[in-house]
């Protein structure tokens, strides 16, 4: 196991945020320009969003109200939905 100083946790969590945004924004822009989601299933989109929301609730239950982690998860789930 790796023991990192607690001061690094917010930085590591926030590094994930740009990666999450970069991975989802091109699809959002493409859908907006096409005015259609094409072959993307509403069921798949809903399940991705539900999974992201479940991740938020399990994080609260397991870790507590970690502002940095929850902010990243909220943004990620909002981009999934």
PDB file of C-alpha atoms in Angstrom:
ATOM      1  CA  UNK A   1       0.000   0.000   0.000  1.00  0.00           C
ATOM      2  CA  UNK A   2       1.144   3.519  -0.764  1.00  0.00           C
ATOM      3  CA  UNK A   3       0.987   6.086   2.007  1.00  0.00           C
ATOM      4  CA  UNK A   4       0.542   9.540   0.559  1.00  0.00           C
ATOM      5  CA  UNK A   5       0.355  12.741   2.565  1.00  0.00           C
ATOM      6  CA  UNK A   6      -3.230  13.871   3.019  1.00  0.00           C
ATOM      7  CA  UNK A   7      -2.362  17.198   1.415  1.00  0.00           C
ATOM      8  CA  UNK A   8      -2.074  15.381  -1.942  1.00  0.00           C
ATOM      9  CA  UNK A   9      -5.596  13.908  -1.879  1.00  0.00           C
ATOM     10  CA  UNK A  10      -7.403  17.039  -3.157  1.00  0.00           C
ATOM     11  CA  UNK A  11      -4.849  17.434  -5.938  1.00  0.00           C
ATOM     12  CA  UNK A  12      -5.177  13.814  -7.044  1.00  0.00           C
ATOM     13  CA  UNK A  13      -8.972  14.022  -7.015  1.00  0.00           C
ATOM     14  CA  UNK A  14      -8.987  17.256  -9.005  1.00  0.00           C
ATOM     15  CA  UNK A  15      -6.617  15.815 -11.620  1.00  0.00           C
ATOM     16  CA  UNK A  16      -9.390  13.378 -12.509  1.00  0.00           C
ATOM     17  CA  UNK A  17     -11.852  16.207 -13.188  1.00  0.00           C
ATOM     18  CA  UNK A  18     -10.266  17.551 -16.418  1.00  0.00           C
ATOM     19  CA  UNK A  19      -9.863  13.995 -17.690  1.00  0.00           C
ATOM     20  CA  UNK A  20     -13.544  13.341 -17.090  1.00  0.00           C
ATOM     21  CA  UNK A  21     -14.554  16.546 -18.848  1.00  0.00           C
ATOM     22  CA  UNK A  22     -12.216  15.945 -21.799  1.00  0.00           C
ATOM     23  CA  UNK A  23     -13.624  12.453 -22.266  1.00  0.00           C
ATOM     24  CA  UNK A  24     -17.279  13.559 -22.348  1.00  0.00           C
ATOM     25  CA  UNK A  25     -17.335  17.003 -23.968  1.00  0.00           C
ATOM     26  CA  UNK A  26     -16.567  15.837 -27.543  1.00  0.00           C
ATOM     27  CA  UNK A  27     -19.607  13.538 -27.488  1.00  0.00           C
ATOM     28  CA  UNK A  28     -21.799  16.302 -26.051  1.00  0.00           C
ATOM     29  CA  UNK A  29     -20.641  18.740 -28.772  1.00  0.00           C
ATOM     30  CA  UNK A  30     -21.159  16.119 -31.479  1.00  0.00           C
ATOM     31  CA  UNK A  31     -24.684  15.389 -30.278  1.00  0.00           C
ATOM     32  CA  UNK A  32     -25.480  19.098 -30.105  1.00  0.00           C
ATOM     33  CA  UNK A  33     -24.217  19.776 -33.636  1.00  0.00           C
ATOM     34  CA  UNK A  34     -26.077  16.781 -35.050  1.00  0.00           C
ATOM     35  CA  UNK A  35     -29.200  17.687 -33.026  1.00  0.00           C
ATOM     36  CA  UNK A  36     -29.453  13.987 -32.325  1.00  0.00           C
ATOM     37  CA  UNK A  37     -27.779  11.363 -30.234  1.00  0.00           C
ATOM     38  CA  UNK A  38     -27.722   9.033 -33.220  1.00  0.00           C
ATOM     39  CA  UNK A  39     -27.469   5.440 -32.100  1.00  0.00           C
ATOM     40  CA  UNK A  40     -26.817   6.193 -28.430  1.00  0.00           C
ATOM     41  CA  UNK A  41     -29.513   4.402 -26.477  1.00  0.00           C
ATOM     42  CA  UNK A  42     -31.532   6.299 -23.872  1.00  0.00           C
ATOM     43  CA  UNK A  43     -31.283   3.196 -21.697  1.00  0.00           C
ATOM     44  CA  UNK A  44     -27.475   3.195 -21.879  1.00  0.00           C
ATOM     45  CA  UNK A  45     -27.365   6.914 -21.104  1.00  0.00           C
ATOM     46  CA  UNK A  46     -29.710   6.436 -18.146  1.00  0.00           C
ATOM     47  CA  UNK A  47     -27.670   3.519 -16.793  1.00  0.00           C
ATOM     48  CA  UNK A  48     -24.433   5.538 -17.067  1.00  0.00           C
ATOM     49  CA  UNK A  49     -26.081   8.409 -15.200  1.00  0.00           C
ATOM     50  CA  UNK A  50     -27.559   6.067 -12.572  1.00  0.00           C
ATOM     51  CA  UNK A  51     -24.142   4.471 -12.042  1.00  0.00           C
ATOM     52  CA  UNK A  52     -22.537   7.888 -11.589  1.00  0.00           C
ATOM     53  CA  UNK A  53     -25.226   8.855  -9.055  1.00  0.00           C
ATOM     54  CA  UNK A  54     -24.736   5.563  -7.202  1.00  0.00           C
ATOM     55  CA  UNK A  55     -21.024   6.354  -7.013  1.00  0.00           C
ATOM     56  CA  UNK A  56     -21.895   9.649  -5.288  1.00  0.00           C
ATOM     57  CA  UNK A  57     -24.083   7.934  -2.687  1.00  0.00           C
ATOM     58  CA  UNK A  58     -21.555   5.190  -1.974  1.00  0.00           C
ATOM     59  CA  UNK A  59     -18.813   7.803  -1.637  1.00  0.00           C
ATOM     60  CA  UNK A  60     -20.882   9.688   0.938  1.00  0.00           C
ATOM     61  CA  UNK A  61     -21.542   6.451   2.814  1.00  0.00           C
ATOM     62  CA  UNK A  62     -17.945   5.201   2.729  1.00  0.00           C
ATOM     63  CA  UNK A  63     -15.835   8.375   2.786  1.00  0.00           C
ATOM     64  CA  UNK A  64     -18.196  11.038   4.079  1.00  0.00           C
ATOM     65  CA  UNK A  65     -18.672  14.546   2.751  1.00  0.00           C
ATOM     66  CA  UNK A  66     -15.315  14.979   1.016  1.00  0.00           C
ATOM     67  CA  UNK A  67     -15.887  18.229  -0.886  1.00  0.00           C
ATOM     68  CA  UNK A  68     -13.188  17.685  -3.507  1.00  0.00           C
ATOM     69  CA  UNK A  69     -14.208  14.135  -4.319  1.00  0.00           C
ATOM     70  CA  UNK A  70     -17.927  14.896  -4.362  1.00  0.00           C
ATOM     71  CA  UNK A  71     -17.424  17.935  -6.585  1.00  0.00           C
ATOM     72  CA  UNK A  72     -15.591  15.821  -9.130  1.00  0.00           C
ATOM     73  CA  UNK A  73     -18.268  13.128  -8.957  1.00  0.00           C
ATOM     74  CA  UNK A  74     -21.141  15.628  -9.283  1.00  0.00           C
ATOM     75  CA  UNK A  75     -19.568  17.175 -12.385  1.00  0.00           C
ATOM     76  CA  UNK A  76     -18.874  13.764 -13.875  1.00  0.00           C
ATOM     77  CA  UNK A  77     -22.426  12.565 -13.241  1.00  0.00           C
ATOM     78  CA  UNK A  78     -23.947  15.738 -14.650  1.00  0.00           C
ATOM     79  CA  UNK A  79     -21.953  15.238 -17.855  1.00  0.00           C
ATOM     80  CA  UNK A  80     -23.133  11.613 -18.009  1.00  0.00           C
ATOM     81  CA  UNK A  81     -26.803  12.531 -17.864  1.00  0.00           C
TER      82      UNK A  81
END
